[in-house]
Amino acid sequence: MTLVSEPAPGVWVLRTPHSAYVLTAGEDGPLCRHWGGPVDDESALALAAVPLDVARGSWESPVDGREEYPSDAGLRFAEPALALRFPDGTRTVRWVLDAAEVSEGHLRLRYTEQTRPLRLTLHYRVTAGHDPIERWVSLDTDVPVEVLRADSAVWCPPPLERYRLSSLHGRWGADSRLERAELPAGTVRLGSRRTTTSPMHNPWIALDDGTATETAGEVWTAALAWSGTWHIDVQRLPVGRVAVNAGAAHEEPVASLSPGTSYVTPVSYGLYSAGGFGAASRAWHEHVRTRVLPHGDELRPVLYNSWEATGFLLDEANQMALAERAAALGCELFVMDDGWFGARVADNAGLGDWTPNPARFPNGLGPLIARVGELGMRFGIWVEPEAVNPDSDLYRAHPDWVYHSPGYPRHELRHQLALNLGRPEVADWVHGWLDALLTAHDIAFVKWDMNRPVTDPGPRGDLLWSTAHARNLYAILDRLRRAHPTVRFESCASGGGRVDLGILARTDQVWPSDNTDAADRLLIQEGFGQLYPARAMTAWVTDAPNFLTGNRLPLRFRFHVAMAGVLGIGGDLPAWSLSDQAEAAALIGQYKRIRPIVQHGALYRLRSPGSSAAPALAYLSAAGDEAAVFQFLSGHHYGEPAPPARLPFLPPGTWEDADTGARYPQAFLATHGLDAGLFRNHDSAVTHLRRV
Ligand code: GLA
């Protein structure tokens, strides 16, 4: 299959295993002619020749809802993807196509501005065997220009009778909540103006005509690979079409370019699936695991994290005690959370002073790291490099390093201010101390947290705020990864505040939410899994009652929910009963047996926790010969038994329960299903099936 073809001059077809994308570049600029199922060249040419009718008279633009990259000029009323302002105040531009280049799966459309030395390149890339289409834009200038807006892409699904929008929204403790609602006329703006991706919305959407299900129907979905402020504007236009603009920044401007410089947008991905929401998610997961994550083929270890157990009251002795219990249960990585450095004995002091607290670690981190190693585990550490407590030596030395407007109040959140990472000296300092920490110690894992969204950007902070902060964050992570190639990183921002395809290109897993209540987590994980694979989803088992919800859920249920991702333990282990410890050790053992299926397999959502009291999901191994089936009862009434989970996706053959030896023919599992015998609220089961 040719990834990109040009069946006639000015007509290009991008092909993926299950979709095609047809665009043309003529007098009207680049237009989307088809984004959907596969087409041959003859159909592509027919699609390219469909007239741009404006059935509603001459009051509308014929190109609205079809343009690949509209500028803020010309006959158009939809939102522009690109808005520029020149020093004399003019904004008008007109792009002339210079060249179209195709190399492997990469199409470049090169434009020059009609009268100015300014070049715009639209990039499209498809990868053999993968369904997502990558798009981004670069702008090169030989004149000064202010970039007010530069989106990564505009995605135009075909005209549908109605549109339903799926999106993820939330807040602290309630991250990645899936919402599906009819798309109203006008513009729905998702986004963040907090410097982090933020839990308010995640940069992902899906559109369908209201009839798609988990297993069937057409779905058009898009994502943005960016960890700073951002927007996805879903416009339902008066012409009946929909255009989805995805880009960095929330308000203008995006960049200020001097002659000889360029601006490159982050990547936006688009994916079409004819197999419903489930097939769309599986296509995303496969791509993220194999093309986005730095080491997606690795199996992530079972980690222990100290946060919920010791909070800010940690010291060498209690961390060693936790490590001993964690190792005995079978944990492989011990992560010490917040509170190990400076005067950080509570959340109001010490953040920014990254040397071990001498009262808590009189001989530094060495003895604890050595003990963790003796116990057969690797050592990981929590850091929050982008924020500072005003009560810290760092702030006393560099009060000007934080975002602020001179002469105006400095607003604290959790007693913190945000460091202006857009400033080169701040970025150098962050890189310097982290590099030194990783050089001096045998550290295998860094949990990179960010709990202070930026406000008060200060003079010219608009630029720093919108793009420079995230770019410098990426640069620091890239440098650290190059210098310390065995270290793995976890992204956290008060939970799932920095989860996106940009950060996942330079971290190994993410913390989806500070909410560790397993019943809530079923919903959070379902939202997270719309785009992101289980391989990247850290999930801890914590104590009962849960610190946030007060729920007392059975240990087994808490484990089973966490075992659907990258299992971690976050409980106060010395307080666990001997029987709980024995059960935990057995469940960790089971997790290690199914881990390759969960972390590298294909996800099938069987019953949604959003609509069913008996949620169920399964993973099928990459080879199709093993499955892990997760079944729960959560919030059900009257002791009704959970219906068996039907497994129509299993390949033919006889399947055996790896733990009990029970055997089932595939058609039985597809039609009757796997009965786990659940009838009490918060009963749960994980079944490991093998094809015999
Ligand atoms: C944030 C993180 C938590 C924990 C605390 C430590 O809230 O999301 O997991 O690391 O900070 O202060």
XYZ file of C-alpha atoms and ligand atoms in Angstrom:
704
model
C 0.000 0.000 0.000
C 1.367 3.400 -0.964
C 1.096 5.588 2.110
C 0.769 8.844 0.175
C -0.202 9.008 -3.501
C -1.027 11.819 -5.920
C -3.486 10.290 -8.401
C -3.793 13.645 -10.236
C -1.889 16.913 -9.897
C -3.008 18.687 -6.735
C -4.867 15.665 -5.302
C -3.253 13.632 -2.514
C -4.462 10.492 -0.778
C -3.087 9.459 2.620
C -3.747 5.802 3.379
C -3.766 3.965 6.699
C -4.836 0.361 7.331
C -8.473 1.327 7.955
C -8.871 4.822 6.549
C -8.102 7.287 3.815
C -7.674 11.042 3.763
C -8.060 12.964 0.506
C -7.000 16.571 0.145
C -6.659 18.965 -2.740
C -4.701 22.158 -3.187
C -6.210 24.459 -5.767
C -7.277 28.093 -6.100
C -9.211 27.860 -2.823
C -6.199 26.633 -0.854
C -5.829 23.185 0.676
C -9.200 21.516 1.229
C -10.211 18.260 2.894
C -12.217 16.173 0.420
C -12.519 12.983 2.418
C -11.657 11.734 5.905
C -13.104 8.289 6.387
C -13.002 4.736 5.111
C -10.508 3.456 2.531
C -10.960 4.646 -1.090
C -9.260 3.674 -4.338
C -7.706 6.304 -6.605
C -10.750 6.494 -8.836
C -13.007 7.298 -5.878
C -10.410 9.724 -4.555
C -10.541 11.639 -7.831
C -14.330 11.637 -7.753
C -14.254 12.953 -4.179
C -11.787 15.647 -5.202
C -14.124 16.757 -7.999
C -17.258 17.190 -5.856
C -18.321 20.835 -6.393
C -18.110 23.187 -3.418
C -21.806 23.894 -3.402
C -23.222 26.540 -1.161
C -26.804 25.412 -1.169
C -27.881 28.214 1.141
C -27.310 31.055 -1.298
C -24.409 33.449 -1.336
C -24.321 34.234 2.364
C -21.762 31.635 3.346
C -18.208 30.779 2.429
C -17.894 27.749 0.157
C -14.766 26.602 1.971
C -15.867 26.839 5.609
C -15.669 23.425 7.192
C -13.465 22.081 4.405
C -10.250 24.061 4.799
C -7.127 22.310 5.923
C -5.524 25.451 7.337
C -7.558 28.672 7.048
C -5.761 31.975 7.543
C -7.277 35.015 9.159
C -8.006 36.671 5.804
C -10.149 36.092 2.753
C -13.691 34.879 2.263
C -14.221 32.699 5.296
C -16.194 32.916 8.519
C -15.018 29.850 10.421
C -12.235 30.186 12.981
C -8.812 30.655 11.431
C -6.025 28.202 12.124
C -3.439 30.901 11.512
C -3.523 34.561 12.485
C -0.495 36.799 11.960
C 0.142 40.462 12.633
C 2.889 42.441 10.944
C 4.574 45.486 12.514
C 2.363 47.883 10.508
C -0.717 46.248 11.977
C -1.834 44.376 8.859
C -3.021 40.825 9.178
C -3.831 39.877 5.612
C -1.920 37.042 4.014
C -2.437 34.991 0.875
C -0.566 31.736 0.437
C 0.735 30.517 -2.899
C 1.634 26.846 -3.268
C 5.329 26.467 -4.154
C 5.839 22.760 -3.969
C 4.394 19.515 -2.724
C 6.903 16.918 -1.610
C 6.301 13.327 -0.660
C 8.902 11.195 1.045
C 7.835 7.847 2.484
C 4.691 8.635 4.462
C 5.419 12.354 4.810
C 3.624 14.928 2.641
C 4.800 18.530 2.765
C 2.778 21.312 1.159
C 5.049 24.342 0.895
C 3.479 27.776 0.594
C 4.934 31.267 0.282
C 3.091 34.435 1.170
C 2.114 36.406 -1.932
C 4.142 39.530 -1.131
C 6.294 38.816 1.934
C 9.292 36.520 2.556
C 7.254 34.214 4.740
C 6.876 30.459 4.246
C 4.257 28.086 5.584
C 4.601 24.297 5.382
C 1.744 21.933 6.122
C 3.033 18.534 7.229
C 1.121 15.238 7.047
C 2.599 11.927 8.113
C 1.269 8.389 8.068
C 3.131 5.329 9.321
C 2.766 1.877 7.802
C 0.477 -0.297 9.911
C -0.876 2.623 11.986
C -4.174 4.466 11.702
C -3.418 7.865 13.282
C -2.518 10.648 10.838
C -0.029 13.189 12.202
C -0.274 16.827 11.210
C 1.714 19.896 12.116
C 2.770 23.194 10.582
C 5.974 25.174 10.367
C 6.310 28.864 9.670
C 9.608 30.453 8.573
C 9.975 34.174 8.268
C 12.449 36.743 7.011
C 10.308 39.578 8.353
C 9.239 40.341 11.898
C 5.808 38.909 12.613
C 3.659 38.241 15.597
C 1.992 34.831 15.552
C -1.370 35.419 17.168
C -2.586 31.934 16.496
C -1.033 28.899 14.840
C -3.043 25.725 15.204
C -1.522 22.350 14.455
C -4.384 21.216 12.240
C -8.018 21.608 11.359
C -9.901 18.313 11.123
C -13.072 18.204 9.016
C -15.283 15.157 9.389
C -17.873 14.695 6.613
C -21.353 16.207 6.843
C -23.507 14.106 9.170
C -27.153 14.414 10.085
C -26.189 15.129 13.664
C -22.973 15.202 15.630
C -22.197 13.827 19.040
C -19.067 14.983 20.835
C -17.126 12.735 23.217
C -14.652 14.526 25.478
C -12.823 14.128 28.777
C -13.244 16.659 31.524
C -12.604 16.842 35.252
C -10.879 18.550 38.127
C -8.550 17.532 40.928
C -9.638 14.127 42.232
C -12.123 13.644 39.402
C -9.934 13.363 36.333
C -10.710 12.119 32.805
C -14.490 11.874 33.044
C -15.963 10.775 29.763
C -18.832 12.892 28.470
C -20.885 12.266 25.334
C -23.304 14.969 24.275
C -24.985 16.328 21.178
C -22.765 18.985 19.620
C -24.589 22.327 19.771
C -24.441 24.903 16.983
C -21.546 27.248 17.610
C -18.134 26.480 19.059
C -17.338 24.156 21.936
C -13.924 25.117 23.254
C -11.995 22.536 25.246
C -8.639 23.550 26.596
C -6.413 24.699 29.379
C -5.093 28.101 30.316
C -3.104 26.721 33.271
C 0.315 25.956 31.663
C -0.279 22.272 32.258
C -2.507 20.153 30.056
C -4.838 20.270 33.096
C -7.529 17.906 34.319
C -10.244 20.345 33.189
C -10.125 18.851 29.721
C -7.846 16.385 28.038
C -6.677 17.187 24.490
C -8.747 14.500 22.809
C -12.170 14.447 21.166
C -14.306 11.987 19.239
C -17.207 12.767 16.934
C -19.890 10.434 15.659
C -23.445 10.794 14.409
C -24.925 9.681 17.705
C -25.251 6.011 16.744
C -21.715 4.679 17.247
C -21.267 2.137 20.030
C -18.320 0.490 21.681
C -18.235 -2.171 18.953
C -19.682 -0.566 15.819
C -20.093 2.670 13.919
C -17.980 5.420 12.443
C -15.907 7.566 14.787
C -13.699 10.553 13.933
C -11.266 11.342 16.684
C -8.425 13.828 17.200
C -5.775 14.596 19.798
C -3.113 17.202 20.457
C 0.412 16.306 21.593
C 1.054 19.297 23.802
C 1.589 19.885 27.546
C 1.172 23.654 27.782
C -1.907 25.809 27.397
C -4.000 24.592 24.487
C -7.362 24.567 22.775
C -9.482 22.254 20.718
C -12.319 24.221 19.165
C -15.114 22.068 17.819
C -17.142 24.283 15.520
C -20.576 23.306 14.250
C -20.842 25.789 11.443
C -23.941 27.353 9.903
C -23.181 25.445 6.686
C -23.906 22.215 8.560
C -20.291 21.130 8.643
C -17.949 20.647 11.565
C -14.351 21.854 11.800
C -12.073 20.942 14.678
C -9.152 23.325 15.276
C -6.463 21.906 17.559
C -3.498 23.924 18.702
C -1.174 25.188 21.398
C -2.028 28.311 23.421
C -5.355 29.512 24.631
C -5.227 33.208 23.904
C -3.093 35.143 21.497
C -0.246 35.614 20.921
C 1.570 32.320 20.411
C 4.995 33.575 19.370
C 6.824 36.695 18.283
C 9.156 35.914 15.391
C 12.130 37.961 14.259
C 13.607 37.627 10.756
C 15.396 34.346 10.168
C 13.434 32.406 12.771
C 10.693 29.815 12.594
C 7.835 28.427 14.611
C 6.854 24.777 14.561
C 3.538 23.720 16.059
C 3.069 20.596 18.134
C 1.575 17.563 16.388
C -2.142 16.958 16.192
C -3.302 13.420 15.449
C -6.486 12.400 13.674
C -7.895 8.903 13.556
C -10.921 7.474 11.782
C -12.432 4.159 12.795
C -15.411 2.269 11.412
C -15.368 -0.112 14.378
C -16.877 2.066 17.096
C -15.206 3.632 20.127
C -13.483 0.381 21.108
C -11.629 -0.035 17.804
C -10.682 3.656 17.862
C -9.155 3.280 21.334
C -7.261 0.132 20.339
C -5.789 1.900 17.313
C -4.710 4.807 19.512
C -3.228 2.475 22.150
C -1.194 0.533 19.644
C 0.183 3.740 18.177
C 0.960 5.333 21.540
C 2.635 2.190 22.823
C 4.781 1.559 19.776
C 5.330 5.044 18.320
C 4.946 7.593 21.123
C 6.199 6.075 24.405
C 10.004 5.955 24.551
C 10.103 2.301 25.679
C 6.567 1.067 25.122
C 7.796 -2.501 24.642
C 9.131 -2.633 28.218
C 7.047 -4.116 31.001
C 6.633 -1.641 33.814
C 7.483 -2.892 37.317
C 5.079 -3.136 40.248
C 5.864 -0.024 42.234
C 5.327 1.081 45.785
C 4.711 4.804 46.477
C 4.923 6.279 49.977
C 2.591 9.293 49.599
C -0.649 8.014 51.098
C 1.226 6.032 53.766
C 3.607 8.620 55.227
C 2.600 11.926 53.619
C 5.023 14.640 54.718
C 6.058 12.645 57.814
C 8.723 10.593 56.102
C 12.230 9.768 57.269
C 14.869 7.166 56.612
C 13.506 4.727 59.201
C 9.884 4.741 58.075
C 10.820 4.571 54.389
C 13.047 1.563 55.113
C 10.207 -0.074 57.031
C 7.825 0.522 54.114
C 10.413 -0.757 51.656
C 10.815 -4.002 53.610
C 7.068 -4.646 53.566
C 6.776 -3.645 49.919
C 9.583 -6.009 48.891
C 8.009 -8.840 50.861
C 4.773 -8.394 48.900
C 6.626 -8.547 45.580
C 7.018 -4.854 44.674
C 9.873 -4.152 42.273
C 10.312 -0.381 42.531
C 10.168 1.722 45.696
C 9.235 5.361 45.143
C 9.744 7.898 47.920
C 7.267 10.753 47.477
C 7.192 14.375 48.694
C 8.911 15.463 51.935
C 12.508 14.213 51.646
C 14.238 17.549 50.976
C 14.886 20.980 52.487
C 12.500 22.134 55.193
C 9.637 20.308 53.524
C 7.969 18.821 56.593
C 4.606 20.236 55.498
C 3.356 21.777 52.282
C 4.237 25.350 53.300
C 8.045 25.303 53.208
C 11.119 23.911 51.527
C 9.853 23.329 47.974
C 12.737 24.371 45.742
C 15.521 23.272 48.127
C 16.489 19.953 46.581
C 18.921 18.548 49.112
C 17.930 15.809 51.547
C 16.540 17.052 54.846
C 19.464 16.486 57.269
C 17.249 15.597 60.239
C 15.393 12.970 58.210
C 18.309 11.674 56.160
C 21.427 12.396 58.266
C 23.626 10.450 55.833
C 21.854 11.590 52.698
C 19.825 9.313 50.450
C 22.602 6.711 50.128
C 21.590 4.387 52.993
C 17.926 4.217 51.925
C 18.813 3.618 48.271
C 21.264 0.904 49.327
C 18.632 -0.772 51.520
C 16.074 -0.680 48.718
C 18.675 -2.318 46.472
C 19.422 -5.021 49.049
C 15.722 -5.763 49.145
C 15.852 -6.451 45.398
C 13.987 -3.308 44.327
C 14.933 -0.275 42.265
C 14.636 3.195 43.807
C 12.465 6.064 42.600
C 12.016 9.611 43.844
C 9.407 12.402 43.723
C 10.307 15.889 42.489
C 8.358 19.032 41.687
C 10.850 21.145 39.751
C 8.523 23.887 38.453
C 7.232 25.277 41.758
C 8.566 26.890 44.899
C 7.397 27.658 48.424
C 8.026 31.329 49.270
C 9.444 29.955 52.524
C 12.496 28.403 50.858
C 16.136 29.280 50.284
C 15.507 29.206 46.543
C 12.829 31.860 46.731
C 14.835 33.983 49.130
C 17.704 33.919 46.616
C 15.615 34.328 43.441
C 12.269 35.969 44.167
C 12.155 37.152 40.555
C 12.183 33.579 39.172
C 8.447 33.112 39.730
C 5.654 34.214 37.430
C 4.415 37.501 38.819
C 3.494 41.025 37.850
C 5.850 43.442 39.637
C 3.973 45.640 42.068
C 0.978 43.280 42.194
C 0.202 40.522 44.715
C 1.852 37.116 44.316
C -0.936 34.570 44.650
C -0.173 31.297 46.356
C -1.885 27.976 45.738
C -0.977 25.225 48.227
C 1.562 27.785 49.536
C 3.332 27.638 46.184
C 4.327 29.923 43.359
C 5.204 28.709 39.871
C 8.732 29.057 38.571
C 9.030 30.717 35.195
C 10.528 27.824 33.259
C 10.393 29.948 30.122
C 13.431 31.841 31.462
C 16.662 30.164 30.350
C 18.396 30.564 33.731
C 15.487 28.864 35.512
C 15.431 26.007 33.005
C 19.226 25.617 33.393
C 18.935 25.519 37.152
C 16.192 22.844 37.014
C 18.212 20.733 34.617
C 21.371 21.210 36.695
C 20.084 19.954 40.029
C 18.156 17.059 38.512
C 21.172 16.001 36.484
C 23.317 16.139 39.622
C 20.768 14.145 41.636
C 20.593 11.415 38.991
C 24.370 11.380 38.588
C 25.073 11.084 42.308
C 22.534 8.358 43.072
C 21.343 5.036 41.760
C 17.865 6.316 40.897
C 15.783 4.333 38.422
C 12.564 6.357 38.406
C 11.526 9.982 38.761
C 7.964 11.039 39.532
C 7.846 14.560 38.052
C 4.988 16.446 39.675
C 3.552 19.915 39.004
C 1.012 21.224 41.486
C 0.970 24.952 40.746
C -0.768 25.924 37.519
C 0.541 29.257 36.303
C -1.294 32.490 36.950
C -0.020 36.074 36.918
C 2.206 35.569 33.869
C 3.659 39.059 34.196
C 5.104 41.348 31.534
C 5.311 39.570 28.155
C 4.461 36.475 30.111
C 1.786 35.728 27.567
C 4.385 34.148 25.302
C 6.312 32.443 28.067
C 3.116 31.172 29.518
C 1.675 29.774 26.352
C 4.613 28.004 24.765
C 8.052 28.637 26.274
C 7.288 26.884 29.564
C 6.243 23.631 27.906
C 9.072 23.746 25.361
C 11.664 24.140 28.101
C 10.033 21.359 30.099
C 10.385 19.079 27.068
C 13.990 20.157 26.515
C 14.933 19.373 30.123
C 13.303 15.941 30.000
C 14.963 15.202 26.651
C 18.394 16.165 27.996
C 17.948 14.148 31.179
C 16.808 11.102 29.229
C 19.797 11.293 26.939
C 22.245 11.613 29.830
C 20.529 9.008 32.037
C 19.078 6.484 29.602
C 18.116 3.917 32.234
C 15.999 6.342 34.274
C 12.241 6.148 33.731
C 9.873 9.081 34.332
C 6.311 9.410 35.538
C 4.284 12.520 34.741
C 2.002 13.846 37.467
C 0.277 17.183 37.969
C -1.891 16.901 41.098
C -3.011 13.643 39.505
C -3.850 13.629 35.816
C -3.106 17.285 35.085
C -0.344 16.529 32.611
C -1.491 13.612 30.513
C -1.119 14.089 26.761
C 0.730 12.645 23.796
C 3.466 15.307 24.085
C 4.504 14.355 27.609
C 4.099 10.652 26.835
C 6.801 10.973 24.182
C 9.244 11.699 27.010
C 7.841 9.916 30.056
C 7.138 6.251 30.685
C 3.883 6.335 32.597
C 1.496 8.878 34.066
C -0.440 9.239 37.300
C -4.066 9.558 36.158
C -5.612 10.936 39.358
C -5.022 11.559 43.047
C -8.372 9.861 43.532
C -7.440 6.299 44.469
C -10.948 5.137 45.338
C -11.235 1.988 43.243
C -14.918 2.512 42.394
C -14.251 6.049 41.146
C -11.114 4.805 39.495
C -13.152 2.499 37.240
C -14.684 5.621 35.697
C -11.408 7.543 35.623
C -9.648 4.618 33.956
C -12.400 4.248 31.374
C -11.969 7.907 30.401
C -8.186 7.667 30.423
C -8.319 4.580 28.194
C -10.214 6.337 25.416
C -6.835 7.524 24.134
C -4.068 6.287 26.452
C -2.965 2.672 26.848
C -2.849 0.665 30.091
C 0.932 0.515 29.665
C 1.077 4.198 30.650
C -1.536 4.147 33.436
C -0.175 3.962 36.986
C -2.764 2.565 39.404
C -2.178 2.193 43.137
C -3.920 0.056 45.713
C -4.381 2.258 48.778
C -5.964 1.973 52.209
C -9.572 1.610 53.296
C -11.301 3.876 54.116
C -10.180 5.873 51.107
C -8.679 9.244 52.086
C -10.911 11.124 49.647
C -14.241 9.317 49.506
C -14.289 7.441 52.795
C -15.289 4.271 50.942
C -14.202 0.964 52.436
C -13.803 -1.309 49.456
C -12.513 -4.886 49.707
C -8.765 -5.285 49.194
C -9.401 -7.668 46.329
C -11.615 -5.151 44.514
C -9.000 -2.424 44.998
C -6.356 -4.741 43.580
C -8.451 -5.895 40.664
C -9.109 -2.305 39.566
C -5.407 -1.380 39.817
C -4.348 -4.575 38.033
C -6.044 -3.232 34.887
C -3.136 -0.781 34.552
C 0.463 -0.536 35.783
C -0.033 -1.928 39.271
C 1.314 0.024 42.222
C 0.785 -0.122 45.968
C 0.258 3.061 47.939
C -1.065 1.864 51.294
C 0.314 2.101 54.814
C 1.694 -1.438 54.723
C 2.727 -1.772 58.403
C -0.953 -1.238 59.253
C -2.139 -4.035 56.918
C -3.227 -7.256 58.620
C -1.253 -10.432 57.972
C -4.129 -11.854 55.953
C -4.297 -8.685 53.829
C -0.553 -8.919 53.255
C -0.851 -12.549 52.193
C -3.728 -11.744 49.844
C -1.790 -8.783 48.430
C 1.268 -10.958 47.748
C -0.896 -13.517 45.919
C -2.584 -10.805 43.826
C 0.757 -9.237 42.934
C 1.879 -12.705 41.840
C -1.208 -13.032 39.639
C -0.588 -9.554 38.223
C 2.932 -10.488 37.201
C 1.519 -13.448 35.256
C -1.024 -11.324 33.370
C 1.138 -8.189 33.143
C 2.244 -8.705 29.511
C -1.410 -9.130 28.478
C -2.517 -5.975 30.312
C 0.440 -3.761 29.444
C 0.918 -4.858 25.833
C -2.444 -6.328 24.877
C -5.568 -4.923 23.218
C -8.302 -3.464 25.426
C -11.943 -4.555 25.020
C -14.393 -2.549 27.108
C -17.262 -4.964 27.728
C -19.583 -3.069 30.091
C -19.071 0.567 31.007
C -18.875 1.682 34.662
C -20.741 4.770 33.456
C -23.878 2.810 32.572
C -23.535 -0.604 34.200
C -23.343 -1.767 37.810
C -21.390 -4.774 36.508
C -18.531 -3.163 34.605
C -16.222 -5.494 32.733
C -13.220 -5.220 30.461
C -10.634 -7.534 28.986
C -7.203 -7.475 27.428
C -6.211 -9.829 24.615
C -2.507 -10.581 24.251
C -0.707 -9.359 21.163
C -0.406 -12.976 19.933
C -4.137 -13.580 20.526
C -3.472 -16.606 22.734
C -4.082 -15.177 26.220
C -6.675 -12.917 27.757
C -7.203 -11.231 31.114
C -10.867 -10.635 31.920
C -11.819 -8.124 34.637
C -15.328 -8.190 36.132
C -16.739 -6.015 38.907
C -19.935 -5.236 40.742
C -20.027 -1.610 41.767
C -23.110 0.251 42.916
C -25.597 -2.516 42.170
C -28.716 -3.380 44.170
C -30.790 -6.340 45.417
C -27.938 -8.879 45.238
C -28.584 -9.379 41.540
C -25.829 -11.534 40.073
C -23.562 -9.967 37.467
C -24.356 -11.292 33.991
C -21.541 -13.329 32.413
C -19.065 -11.240 30.419
C -19.344 -12.147 26.731
C -16.024 -12.383 24.926
C -16.802 -12.320 21.190
C -13.333 -10.972 20.352
C -11.493 -14.153 21.418
C -9.946 -16.064 18.521
C -11.473 -19.520 17.853
C -10.307 -22.495 19.871
C -10.647 -23.862 23.380
C -9.808 -21.503 26.220
C -8.619 -22.579 29.642
C -8.751 -20.727 32.936
C -5.042 -20.642 33.803
C -5.779 -20.733 37.544
C -8.586 -23.334 37.792
C -8.066 -25.387 34.630
C -11.733 -24.948 33.597
C -12.121 -25.153 29.810
C -14.513 -23.308 27.509
C -15.030 -23.410 23.754
C -14.702 -19.986 22.175
C -18.303 -19.878 20.909
C -19.518 -20.540 24.449
C -17.510 -17.577 25.737
C -18.725 -15.443 22.832
C -22.423 -16.214 23.296
C -22.966 -17.202 26.929
C -19.874 -15.536 28.359
C -17.602 -16.021 31.329
C -19.553 -16.225 34.588
C -17.487 -15.007 37.520
C -20.277 -15.633 40.044
C -20.351 -12.063 41.337
C -23.428 -11.078 43.339
C -22.318 -8.933 46.287
C -21.582 -5.264 45.787
C -17.819 -4.854 45.207
C -17.319 -8.488 44.330
C -14.735 -8.708 41.575
C -12.780 -11.237 39.554
C -9.780 -11.330 37.247
C -9.640 -14.401 35.023
C -6.540 -15.384 33.116
C -7.509 -17.344 29.984
C -5.126 -19.281 27.749
C -5.869 -20.844 24.393
C -5.073 -24.551 24.532
C 0.408 15.766 44.305
C 0.499 14.398 43.663
C 0.464 13.337 44.737
C 1.601 13.552 45.707
C 1.552 14.953 46.269
C 2.786 15.265 47.079
O -0.833 15.975 44.884
O -0.532 14.225 42.745
O 0.540 12.052 44.155
O 2.831 13.326 45.046
O 1.447 15.940 45.243
O 2.767 16.559 47.578
